[in-house]
CSV table of C-alpha atoms and ligand atoms in Angstrom, one decimal:
chain,number,residue,atom,x,y,z
A,1,MET,CA,1.5,74.2,1.9
A,2,ILE,CA,-0.9,74.4,2.6
A,3,SER,CA,-4.7,76.8,3.6
A,4,LEU,CA,-6.9,75.4,6.5
A,5,TRP,CA,-10.4,76.2,5.8
A,6,SER,CA,-13.3,76.3,8.4
A,7,ALA,CA,-16.4,74.3,8.1
A,8,LEU,CA,-17.3,78.8,8.6
A,9,GLY,CA,-14.7,79.2,5.4
A,10,VAL,CA,-12.5,81.0,7.2
A,11,THR,CA,-9.5,80.9,5.6
A,12,ILE,CA,-6.3,80.4,7.6
A,13,LEU,CA,-2.9,80.9,5.6
A,14,VAL,CA,0.1,79.0,6.4
A,15,GLY,CA,2.7,80.0,4.7
A,16,THR,CA,3.0,80.9,1.2
A,17,VAL,CA,0.8,78.7,-1.2
A,18,GLN,CA,-3.2,77.6,-1.2
A,19,ALA,CA,-4.5,74.2,-1.6
A,20,ALA,CA,-8.0,74.7,-3.2
A,21,LEU,CA,-8.4,71.5,-5.3
A,22,ASP,CA,-12.1,70.4,-4.4
A,23,ILE,CA,-14.5,67.3,-5.6
A,24,VAL,CA,-17.6,68.3,-7.5
A,25,PRO,CA,-20.8,66.3,-8.1
A,26,GLY,CA,-21.9,65.3,-11.1
A,27,ALA,CA,-18.6,67.9,-13.0
A,28,THR,CA,-16.6,65.6,-15.6
A,29,TRP,CA,-13.8,64.1,-13.5
A,30,THR,CA,-11.0,63.5,-16.1
A,31,ALA,CA,-8.4,60.7,-14.7
A,32,THR,CA,-4.7,62.8,-14.6
A,33,ASN,CA,-3.5,59.8,-16.8
A,34,THR,CA,-5.8,59.0,-19.5
A,35,GLY,CA,-7.7,62.5,-20.7
A,36,GLU,CA,-11.2,60.5,-20.6
A,37,HIS,CA,-13.9,60.5,-17.8
A,38,ILE,CA,-13.1,58.2,-15.4
A,39,GLN,CA,-15.0,55.1,-15.1
A,40,ALA,CA,-15.5,53.2,-11.7
A,41,HIS,CA,-19.7,52.8,-12.0
A,42,GLY,CA,-21.4,51.3,-9.2
A,43,ALA,CA,-18.0,51.7,-7.5
A,44,GLY,CA,-16.4,51.0,-3.3
A,45,LEU,CA,-13.3,52.7,-2.1
A,46,ILE,CA,-10.2,50.8,-0.2
A,47,GLU,CA,-8.0,52.5,1.3
A,48,GLU,CA,-4.1,51.3,1.8
A,49,ASN,CA,-1.2,52.6,2.6
A,50,GLY,CA,-2.6,56.5,2.6
A,51,ILE,CA,-3.5,55.5,-1.6
A,52,TYR,CA,-7.8,55.6,-2.3
A,53,TYR,CA,-8.4,53.0,-5.2
A,54,MET,CA,-12.3,52.6,-6.5
A,55,ILE,CA,-13.6,49.9,-8.7
A,56,GLY,CA,-16.1,50.6,-10.5
A,57,GLU,CA,-17.6,49.4,-14.0
A,58,GLU,CA,-16.3,50.5,-17.2
A,59,LYS,CA,-19.6,52.0,-19.2
A,60,THR,CA,-17.8,53.6,-22.1
A,61,ASP,CA,-19.9,50.7,-24.9
A,62,GLY,CA,-23.5,50.9,-22.6
A,63,SER,CA,-24.7,48.4,-20.2
A,64,ALA,CA,-22.9,44.9,-20.3
A,65,PHE,CA,-19.5,44.3,-19.9
A,66,GLN,CA,-17.4,45.7,-20.0
A,67,ALA,CA,-14.2,45.6,-17.0
A,68,VAL,CA,-13.4,46.2,-13.6
A,69,ASN,CA,-11.7,49.6,-14.1
A,70,CYS,CA,-9.2,49.9,-10.4
A,71,TYR,CA,-8.1,54.3,-10.6
A,72,SER,CA,-5.5,55.6,-7.5
A,73,SER,CA,-5.4,58.5,-5.5
A,74,THR,CA,-4.5,60.0,-2.5
A,75,ASN,CA,-7.0,62.7,-1.8
A,76,LEU,CA,-9.9,61.9,-3.1
A,77,ILE,CA,-10.2,64.2,-6.0
A,78,GLU,CA,-7.2,63.5,-8.5
A,79,TRP,CA,-7.5,60.2,-9.7
A,80,SER,CA,-6.0,58.3,-12.5
A,81,LEU,CA,-6.3,54.7,-14.0
A,82,GLU,CA,-4.6,51.7,-12.6
A,83,GLY,CA,-5.5,49.3,-15.0
A,84,ARG,CA,-8.7,46.7,-15.7
A,85,LEU,CA,-8.5,44.2,-12.7
A,86,LEU,CA,-11.8,42.1,-14.6
A,87,SER,CA,-12.1,42.4,-19.0
A,88,ARG,CA,-14.8,40.9,-20.8
A,89,THR,CA,-13.8,37.2,-22.7
A,90,GLU,CA,-14.3,36.4,-25.9
A,91,GLU,CA,-15.7,33.5,-25.0
A,92,ALA,CA,-19.6,32.6,-23.8
A,93,GLY,CA,-19.8,32.8,-19.5
A,94,ASP,CA,-19.5,35.2,-17.0
A,95,LEU,CA,-17.5,37.1,-18.1
A,96,GLY,CA,-18.4,37.2,-21.5
A,97,PRO,CA,-20.2,39.2,-24.9
A,98,ASN,CA,-24.2,40.4,-23.4
A,99,ARG,CA,-23.1,39.6,-19.5
A,100,VAL,CA,-24.0,42.2,-16.7
A,101,ILE,CA,-21.2,42.2,-14.4
A,102,GLU,CA,-21.8,45.6,-11.7
A,103,ARG,CA,-20.8,46.7,-8.9
A,104,PRO,CA,-17.6,45.0,-8.2
A,105,LYS,CA,-16.8,45.2,-4.1
A,106,VAL,CA,-13.6,44.2,-2.7
A,107,ILE,CA,-11.4,43.9,0.6
A,108,LYS,CA,-9.2,42.2,2.1
A,109,ASN,CA,-8.6,39.0,3.7
A,110,ASP,CA,-6.5,39.4,6.5
A,111,GLN,CA,-6.2,35.8,7.1
A,112,THR,CA,-5.1,34.3,3.4
A,113,GLY,CA,-3.7,38.1,2.9
A,114,GLN,CA,-5.8,38.6,-0.5
A,115,TYR,CA,-8.0,40.7,-2.0
A,116,VAL,CA,-11.9,39.0,-2.3
A,117,MET,CA,-13.9,41.1,-4.9
A,118,TRP,CA,-17.6,40.1,-5.3
A,119,LEU,CA,-19.7,41.1,-7.8
A,120,HIS,CA,-23.6,40.7,-9.5
A,121,VAL,CA,-23.6,39.2,-12.5
A,122,ASP,CA,-26.2,38.2,-14.3
A,123,SER,CA,-27.4,38.2,-17.9
A,124,SER,CA,-28.7,40.6,-20.1
A,125,ASP,CA,-32.7,40.1,-18.6
A,126,TYR,CA,-31.7,40.5,-15.4
A,127,ARG,CA,-33.3,36.1,-15.0
A,128,ASP,CA,-29.5,34.5,-13.9
A,129,ALA,CA,-29.6,37.3,-10.2
A,130,ARG,CA,-26.3,35.7,-9.2
A,131,VAL,CA,-23.1,37.3,-7.0
A,132,GLY,CA,-19.6,35.8,-8.2
A,133,VAL,CA,-16.3,36.1,-6.3
A,134,ALA,CA,-13.1,36.9,-8.4
A,135,THR,CA,-9.2,36.8,-6.3
A,136,SER,CA,-6.5,38.1,-6.4
A,137,ASP,CA,-3.0,39.2,-4.5
A,138,SER,CA,-2.5,42.4,-5.7
A,139,LEU,CA,-5.4,44.6,-3.9
A,140,CYS,CA,-4.9,47.0,-7.6
A,141,GLY,CA,-4.3,44.0,-9.5
A,142,GLU,CA,-5.4,41.5,-12.1
A,143,TYR,CA,-8.5,39.3,-10.8
A,144,GLU,CA,-8.7,35.5,-11.0
A,145,TYR,CA,-12.4,34.5,-11.5
A,146,ARG,CA,-13.6,32.4,-9.4
A,147,GLU,CA,-17.3,31.4,-9.9
A,148,SER,CA,-21.0,32.7,-9.6
A,149,PHE,CA,-23.2,31.2,-7.7
A,150,ARG,CA,-27.3,32.4,-5.8
A,151,PRO,CA,-26.4,33.3,-1.9
A,152,LEU,CA,-27.8,30.4,0.3
A,153,GLY,CA,-29.9,29.5,-3.0
A,154,PHE,CA,-31.3,33.6,-2.7
A,155,GLN,CA,-32.1,35.7,-6.0
A,156,SER,CA,-29.0,37.9,-5.7
A,157,ARG,CA,-28.5,41.8,-7.7
A,158,ASP,CA,-27.4,44.4,-6.7
A,159,ILE,CA,-24.0,43.6,-4.1
A,160,GLY,CA,-22.3,45.7,-1.5
A,161,LEU,CA,-19.4,44.4,0.8
A,162,PHE,CA,-18.8,45.7,4.0
A,163,LYS,CA,-16.3,44.2,6.5
A,164,ASP,CA,-16.7,44.7,10.1
A,165,ASP,CA,-13.9,45.7,12.7
A,166,ASP,CA,-13.3,42.0,14.0
A,167,GLY,CA,-12.7,41.1,9.9
A,168,SER,CA,-16.1,39.4,10.2
A,169,ALA,CA,-17.5,40.3,6.5
A,170,TYR,CA,-20.8,41.2,5.1
A,171,LEU,CA,-22.5,40.0,1.7
A,172,LEU,CA,-25.5,43.1,1.6
A,173,SER,CA,-27.9,41.8,-1.6
A,174,GLU,CA,-31.2,42.5,-3.1
A,175,ASP,CA,-33.6,40.2,-3.6
A,176,ARG,CA,-36.4,40.5,-6.0
A,177,GLU,CA,-39.1,38.1,-4.7
A,178,TYR,CA,-37.8,38.7,-0.9
A,179,GLY,CA,-36.4,41.8,-0.1
A,180,THR,CA,-32.9,42.9,0.8
A,181,ARG,CA,-31.0,41.1,3.4
A,182,VAL,CA,-27.1,41.3,4.9
A,183,ILE,CA,-25.1,37.9,5.0
A,184,LYS,CA,-22.1,36.7,6.4
A,185,LEU,CA,-19.2,35.7,4.5
A,186,THR,CA,-17.5,32.2,5.3
A,187,ASP,CA,-14.1,33.2,6.8
A,188,ASP,CA,-12.7,32.9,4.3
A,189,TYR,CA,-14.9,35.4,2.2
A,190,LEU,CA,-15.6,32.9,-1.0
A,191,ASN,CA,-18.8,32.0,-0.1
A,192,VAL,CA,-21.8,32.9,2.4
A,193,SER,CA,-22.4,31.3,5.3
A,194,GLU,CA,-26.0,32.8,7.0
A,195,VAL,CA,-28.1,34.5,7.3
A,196,THR,CA,-27.5,37.2,9.4
A,197,PHE,CA,-30.4,40.4,9.0
A,198,GLY,CA,-33.3,40.2,6.8
A,199,TRP,CA,-35.4,42.8,5.5
A,200,GLU,CA,-38.7,41.9,3.5
A,201,TYR,CA,-38.0,45.4,1.8
A,202,PHE,CA,-36.4,46.1,-1.3
A,203,ALA,CA,-32.6,48.7,-0.7
A,204,GLU,CA,-31.5,48.7,-4.2
A,205,SER,CA,-27.4,49.3,-4.2
A,206,PRO,CA,-27.0,48.5,-0.8
A,207,ALA,CA,-24.1,50.6,1.0
A,208,LEU,CA,-23.6,49.5,4.3
A,209,VAL,CA,-21.2,52.1,6.8
A,210,LYS,CA,-19.8,51.7,10.3
A,211,HIS,CA,-20.6,55.3,12.5
A,212,GLN,CA,-19.8,55.3,15.6
A,213,ASP,CA,-20.5,52.2,16.7
A,214,ARG,CA,-23.3,52.0,15.4
A,215,TYR,CA,-24.4,50.8,12.0
A,216,PHE,CA,-26.1,52.2,8.9
A,217,ILE,CA,-27.8,51.2,5.5
A,218,PHE,CA,-28.2,53.1,3.2
A,219,GLY,CA,-30.5,51.4,-0.6
A,220,SER,CA,-32.7,52.7,-3.2
A,221,HIS,CA,-36.0,52.1,-4.1
A,222,LEU,CA,-36.3,49.9,-8.0
A,223,THR,CA,-36.4,52.3,-10.6
A,224,GLY,CA,-34.4,51.4,-13.2
A,225,TRP,CA,-31.4,53.2,-13.8
A,226,ASP,CA,-34.2,56.4,-12.9
A,227,PRO,CA,-33.9,58.0,-9.7
A,228,ASN,CA,-35.6,58.2,-6.7
A,229,ASP,CA,-35.2,59.6,-3.1
A,230,ASN,CA,-32.4,57.0,-1.4
A,231,VAL,CA,-33.3,56.1,1.9
A,232,TYR,CA,-31.7,54.4,5.0
A,233,SER,CA,-31.5,52.4,8.4
A,234,HIS,CA,-29.5,52.1,11.5
A,235,ALA,CA,-28.8,50.0,13.9
A,236,GLU,CA,-25.7,48.8,17.3
A,237,SER,CA,-25.7,44.9,15.9
A,238,LEU,CA,-26.1,44.1,12.5
A,239,GLU,CA,-28.1,41.3,13.6
A,240,GLY,CA,-31.4,44.2,14.4
A,241,PRO,CA,-33.3,45.5,15.5
A,242,TRP,CA,-32.6,48.3,12.7
A,243,SER,CA,-34.4,51.4,13.0
A,244,GLU,CA,-37.4,52.7,9.9
A,245,TRP,CA,-35.7,53.3,6.4
A,246,THR,CA,-36.3,56.7,5.6
A,247,GLU,CA,-35.5,59.8,3.2
A,248,PHE,CA,-30.9,61.3,4.4
A,249,ALA,CA,-31.5,64.0,1.5
A,250,PRO,CA,-34.5,66.8,0.6
A,251,VAL,CA,-37.5,64.7,-0.8
A,252,GLY,CA,-38.4,65.1,-4.1
A,253,SER,CA,-34.9,66.1,-5.0
A,254,LEU,CA,-34.2,62.3,-5.6
A,255,THR,CA,-30.9,62.0,-3.1
A,256,TYR,CA,-29.4,65.0,-5.9
A,257,ARG,CA,-30.4,62.3,-9.4
A,258,SER,CA,-27.9,60.4,-7.9
A,259,GLN,CA,-27.7,57.0,-6.9
A,260,VAL,CA,-26.3,55.7,-4.1
A,261,ASN,CA,-23.2,52.9,-4.1
A,262,TYR,CA,-21.2,53.6,-1.0
A,263,VAL,CA,-20.7,55.4,1.5
A,264,GLN,CA,-16.2,56.0,2.5
A,265,PRO,CA,-15.9,56.8,6.3
A,266,LEU,CA,-14.1,59.9,6.7
A,267,GLY,CA,-12.1,60.5,10.5
A,268,THR,CA,-13.8,59.4,13.3
A,269,ASP,CA,-16.8,61.1,12.6
A,270,LYS,CA,-17.5,61.9,9.3
A,271,ALA,CA,-18.4,59.9,5.8
A,272,ILE,CA,-19.0,60.9,2.4
A,273,TYR,CA,-21.3,59.4,0.5
A,274,MET,CA,-20.5,58.6,-3.1
A,275,GLY,CA,-23.8,58.5,-5.8
A,276,ASP,CA,-24.5,57.1,-9.4
A,277,ARG,CA,-26.2,60.2,-11.7
A,278,TRP,CA,-26.9,57.7,-14.0
A,279,GLU,CA,-27.2,58.7,-18.1
A,280,PRO,CA,-29.4,56.2,-19.2
A,281,ASN,CA,-28.7,57.0,-22.6
A,282,ASN,CA,-25.5,57.2,-22.4
A,283,LEU,CA,-24.1,54.7,-19.8
A,284,GLY,CA,-20.0,56.1,-19.7
A,285,ALA,CA,-21.6,59.7,-19.7
A,286,SER,CA,-22.9,59.0,-15.9
A,287,THR,CA,-21.4,61.0,-13.5
A,288,TYR,CA,-20.4,60.9,-9.3
A,289,ILE,CA,-22.1,63.2,-7.4
A,290,TRP,CA,-20.2,62.5,-3.8
A,291,LEU,CA,-20.8,65.0,-1.0
A,292,PRO,CA,-20.2,65.4,2.4
A,293,LEU,CA,-22.8,62.7,4.9
A,294,LYS,CA,-23.4,64.8,8.5
A,295,PHE,CA,-24.4,62.1,10.8
A,296,ASP,CA,-26.5,64.4,14.5
A,297,GLY,CA,-26.9,61.1,16.6
A,298,THR,CA,-29.1,58.4,14.6
A,299,ASP,CA,-30.0,61.1,12.1
A,300,VAL,CA,-28.4,61.4,9.1
A,301,THR,CA,-28.6,64.3,5.9
A,302,LEU,CA,-27.1,65.0,2.8
A,303,ASP,CA,-27.1,69.0,1.5
A,304,TRP,CA,-25.2,69.8,-1.5
A,305,TYR,CA,-22.4,71.8,-2.8
A,306,ASP,CA,-21.6,72.9,-5.9
A,307,ARG,CA,-17.7,72.3,-4.7
A,308,TRP,CA,-17.2,71.5,-1.2
A,309,THR,CA,-13.3,70.2,-0.8
A,310,VAL,CA,-11.9,66.7,1.9
A,311,ASP,CA,-8.3,66.3,3.7
A,312,VAL,CA,-7.9,62.9,4.1
A,313,GLU,CA,-5.0,63.6,6.1
A,314,ALA,CA,-6.9,65.3,9.0
A,315,GLY,CA,-10.6,63.2,8.6
A,316,ASP,CA,-12.2,66.8,7.5
A,317,TRP,CA,-13.6,67.7,4.7
A,318,TYR,CA,-14.7,71.8,4.1
A,319,ASP,CA,-15.7,74.4,2.1
A,320,SER,CA,-14.7,76.0,-1.2
A,321,VAL,CA,-12.6,79.3,-1.3
A,322,ASP,CA,-14.8,81.5,-3.5
A,323,VAL,CA,-14.6,81.8,-7.5
A,324,THR,CA,-14.3,84.0,-10.7
A,325,ALA,CA,-16.0,83.7,-12.6
A,326,GLN,CA,-14.3,84.5,-16.2
A,327,GLU,CA,-16.3,84.7,-18.9
A,328,GLY,CA,-15.2,82.3,-22.3
A,329,GLU,CA,-16.2,84.9,-24.2
A,330,ASP,CA,-14.7,87.4,-23.1
A,331,GLY,CA,-12.0,85.1,-23.8
A,332,ASP,CA,-9.0,86.4,-26.7
A,333,LEU,CA,-10.3,84.3,-29.3
A,334,SER,CA,-7.3,83.2,-31.9
A,335,ASN,CA,-7.5,80.5,-34.7
A,336,GLY,CA,-11.0,79.4,-35.2
A,337,GLY,CA,-12.2,80.5,-32.6
A,338,ILE,CA,-15.0,83.3,-32.7
A,339,VAL,CA,-17.9,83.6,-29.9
A,340,ILE,CA,-21.5,81.9,-30.6
A,341,SER,CA,-24.3,82.2,-29.2
A,342,CYS,CA,-25.7,80.7,-27.0
A,343,SER,CA,-29.1,80.7,-25.2
A,344,ARG,CA,-28.1,78.9,-22.1
A,345,CYS,CA,-25.0,79.8,-21.0
A,346,THR,CA,-24.1,83.8,-18.9
A,347,GLY,CA,-24.0,86.7,-21.2
A,348,SER,CA,-26.5,84.8,-23.9
A,349,GLU,CA,-23.1,83.9,-25.0
A,350,ALA,CA,-19.6,81.6,-25.5
A,351,ALA,CA,-16.3,80.4,-27.2
A,352,GLY,CA,-17.1,78.7,-29.6
A,353,TYR,CA,-15.4,76.6,-32.7
A,354,LEU,CA,-12.1,75.5,-30.3
A,355,GLY,CA,-9.9,73.0,-31.0
A,356,GLY,CA,-11.2,71.2,-34.9
A,357,ASP,CA,-9.3,71.4,-38.2
A,358,GLU,CA,-7.9,75.4,-37.9
A,359,ASP,CA,-7.6,74.0,-34.1
A,360,GLY,CA,-10.3,77.5,-32.2
A,361,THR,CA,-8.1,78.9,-29.0
A,362,VAL,CA,-9.1,81.0,-26.7
A,363,THR,CA,-6.8,82.5,-23.4
A,364,PHE,CA,-7.9,83.4,-20.4
A,365,ASN,CA,-5.5,85.5,-17.7
A,366,VAL,CA,-6.2,84.6,-14.5
A,367,ASP,CA,-4.5,86.9,-11.4
A,368,VAL,CA,-4.7,85.5,-8.3
A,369,GLU,CA,-2.3,86.1,-5.5
A,370,SER,CA,-0.8,82.9,-4.1
A,371,ASP,CA,0.4,79.8,-5.3
A,372,GLY,CA,-1.5,77.1,-5.8
A,373,ARG,CA,-3.2,73.7,-7.1
A,374,VAL,CA,-6.1,74.2,-7.7
A,375,THR,CA,-9.4,72.3,-9.3
A,376,LEU,CA,-10.2,74.4,-12.0
A,377,VAL,CA,-14.2,74.3,-13.4
A,378,PHE,CA,-15.3,74.9,-16.9
A,379,LYS,CA,-18.9,76.0,-17.6
A,380,TYR,CA,-19.4,74.4,-21.6
A,381,LEU,CA,-21.6,72.5,-24.0
A,382,ASN,CA,-21.5,69.7,-25.8
A,383,GLY,CA,-24.3,68.5,-28.4
A,384,ASP,CA,-22.8,65.1,-29.2
A,385,TYR,CA,-23.3,61.8,-27.3
A,386,ASN,CA,-19.4,61.4,-27.4
A,387,SER,CA,-17.3,63.5,-25.3
A,388,ARG,CA,-14.9,66.1,-27.0
A,389,PHE,CA,-12.0,67.0,-25.5
A,390,ALA,CA,-9.9,70.2,-25.5
A,391,ALA,CA,-6.1,70.5,-24.2
A,392,VAL,CA,-5.6,73.1,-21.3
A,393,SER,CA,-2.4,74.9,-21.0
A,394,VAL,CA,-1.7,77.1,-17.5
A,395,ASN,CA,1.6,79.0,-18.2
A,396,GLY,CA,2.5,76.3,-20.6
A,397,GLN,CA,2.3,72.9,-18.6
A,398,GLU,CA,-0.9,70.5,-20.5
A,399,GLN,CA,-3.0,68.5,-20.3
A,400,ASP,CA,-5.7,67.0,-21.7
A,401,CYS,CA,-10.3,67.3,-20.7
A,402,ALA,CA,-13.0,65.8,-21.2
A,403,PHE,CA,-16.0,66.9,-21.6
A,404,LEU,CA,-18.7,64.8,-21.5
A,405,SER,CA,-22.5,65.5,-23.5
A,406,THR,CA,-24.5,67.9,-22.3
A,407,ALA,CA,-27.2,66.1,-25.1
A,408,HIS,CA,-29.7,65.4,-22.4
A,409,TYR,CA,-29.4,67.9,-20.5
A,410,SER,CA,-32.8,70.1,-20.4
A,411,THR,CA,-31.2,73.3,-19.0
A,412,GLY,CA,-27.9,74.6,-18.1
A,413,THR,CA,-25.1,73.9,-18.9
A,414,GLY,CA,-22.3,70.8,-18.1
A,415,ASN,CA,-19.3,71.3,-15.4
A,416,SER,CA,-15.6,69.7,-16.4
A,417,VAL,CA,-13.0,70.2,-13.8
A,418,VAL,CA,-8.9,69.7,-14.3
A,419,HIS,CA,-6.7,70.5,-11.0
A,420,VAL,CA,-3.8,72.2,-12.5
A,421,ASP,CA,-0.6,74.1,-10.6
A,422,LEU,CA,-1.3,78.3,-10.5
A,423,SER,CA,1.3,80.9,-9.7
A,424,GLY,CA,1.7,84.3,-7.6
A,425,GLY,CA,0.5,86.5,-10.5
A,426,VAL,CA,-0.8,86.2,-14.4
A,427,ASN,CA,-1.3,83.3,-14.8
A,428,ILE,CA,-2.1,82.0,-19.1
A,429,ILE,CA,-4.8,79.4,-19.2
A,430,VAL,CA,-5.3,78.5,-23.0
A,431,VAL,CA,-7.7,75.6,-23.9
A,432,SER,CA,-6.9,74.4,-27.2
A,433,GLY,CA,-7.5,71.4,-29.3
A,434,SER,CA,-7.2,67.8,-28.5
A,435,THR,CA,-9.1,65.8,-31.3
A,436,GLY,CA,-12.0,66.7,-32.8
A,437,TRP,CA,-14.5,69.9,-32.5
A,438,GLY,CA,-13.7,71.2,-28.3
A,439,PRO,CA,-16.2,72.1,-26.4
A,440,ASP,CA,-18.5,75.7,-25.8
A,441,ILE,CA,-16.9,77.6,-23.2
A,442,ASP,CA,-19.6,79.2,-20.9
A,443,GLN,CA,-17.1,79.8,-18.6
A,444,LEU,CA,-14.3,79.7,-16.3
A,445,LEU,CA,-14.2,79.7,-12.8
A,446,VAL,CA,-11.3,80.5,-10.8
A,447,PRO,CA,-10.5,79.6,-6.8
A,448,ASN,CA,-9.6,82.7,-5.0
A,449,ILE,CA,-6.6,82.2,-4.0
B,1,DGJ,C1,-30.6,49.6,-10.7
B,1,DGJ,C2,-29.9,49.2,-10.1
B,1,DGJ,O1,-29.5,49.9,-9.1
B,1,DGJ,C3,-28.8,49.1,-11.6
B,1,DGJ,O2,-26.8,48.5,-10.2
B,1,DGJ,C4,-29.0,48.5,-12.7
B,1,DGJ,O3,-28.9,47.1,-12.1
B,1,DGJ,C5,-30.4,49.3,-13.1
B,1,DGJ,N1,-31.0,48.4,-12.1
B,1,DGJ,C6,-30.6,48.5,-14.5
B,1,DGJ,O4,-31.7,48.8,-14.4
């Protein structure tokens, strides 16, 4: 069972097991079955039979195309890698070496039964400016790449895809010579048919959602990999008239340093903003900024939450329960693990020299009142360019956890999350070596269940 939270943060207990699984924007999100940070940048989401599939770009080796990956989740919080839907080919071509493949989006054609993927397909200098189409009989299986072209002859860089309630589908396309268009797809979704609406206004990374019979389109300004204050516009019909573009996150926050990649409807009257926080010099270390998107008539706002939770069955989101912080330096350090000074850390100290040849280890005793599956947050530093890793064991149950580089941080520490089962009473949480050196642990945050 389950505990329910009201939006006011009041906890209503039902039974004896609490769930406190959270979305932590900007954290390292380790996939449950790879031990690595999720590689699904510029992603889209699609749900089928209660399972959500996140389909996005592998960016481990930088900006050139590597693969389109598919991850699955039943709760939008814990994700497993299912596989690669498209992979780089050895020979030259759209999917060959040094190509750009960005913003994959998949919709199902209910007439043909096919899953149709649209992509931004480009040369490394972004001059090709084309769209690509791939198809599959299986949502999260291998896709057959079909072709690339300029839609209706127009340049097309960032794209989005939107399927309306009546089955008609639309390409959202940014054309550097014109602005951004909504272009209707043919009935089989394999081509474009006509322009539905065009703005002589540049909205990159366009994402469209229908909310209570009104269309809302979101997009960013053109600042490369750097974030800006993203904007939205709304209309009763896709053909317009559309409202003026306006910001929805606090101006100056640069959309909490993110760029919209998708908007996921939640229940009947809610939605989730999904954005990429790009790290231009280390794209594989880019993180995901997911936050509740709040609608009030035609007003849309995005507030920041360090952590929040979503219940996909209830179609609602909630504040997280409070957490208790344990200092890394207060844990039991053994093997090579020692207390190190850390000017950015709370208490100016951290647990350091974890992992390595001596398998430095830090152990925390965590006391909670009830059984429950929770999201633990490690506040950490990793000065390397590459991820570091640790084995996290909770009462003997071990899993790998990744810790993205924090070398580009000018202040503060990074967050990495791991989802674990706690038992009412004292739990033994051991952080030890996995591969090479682990991170320096500033704090462990544990939900108060
Ligand atoms: C902004 C786009 O939104 C990204 O997908 C990517 O193409 C970068 N520009 C490249 O600078």
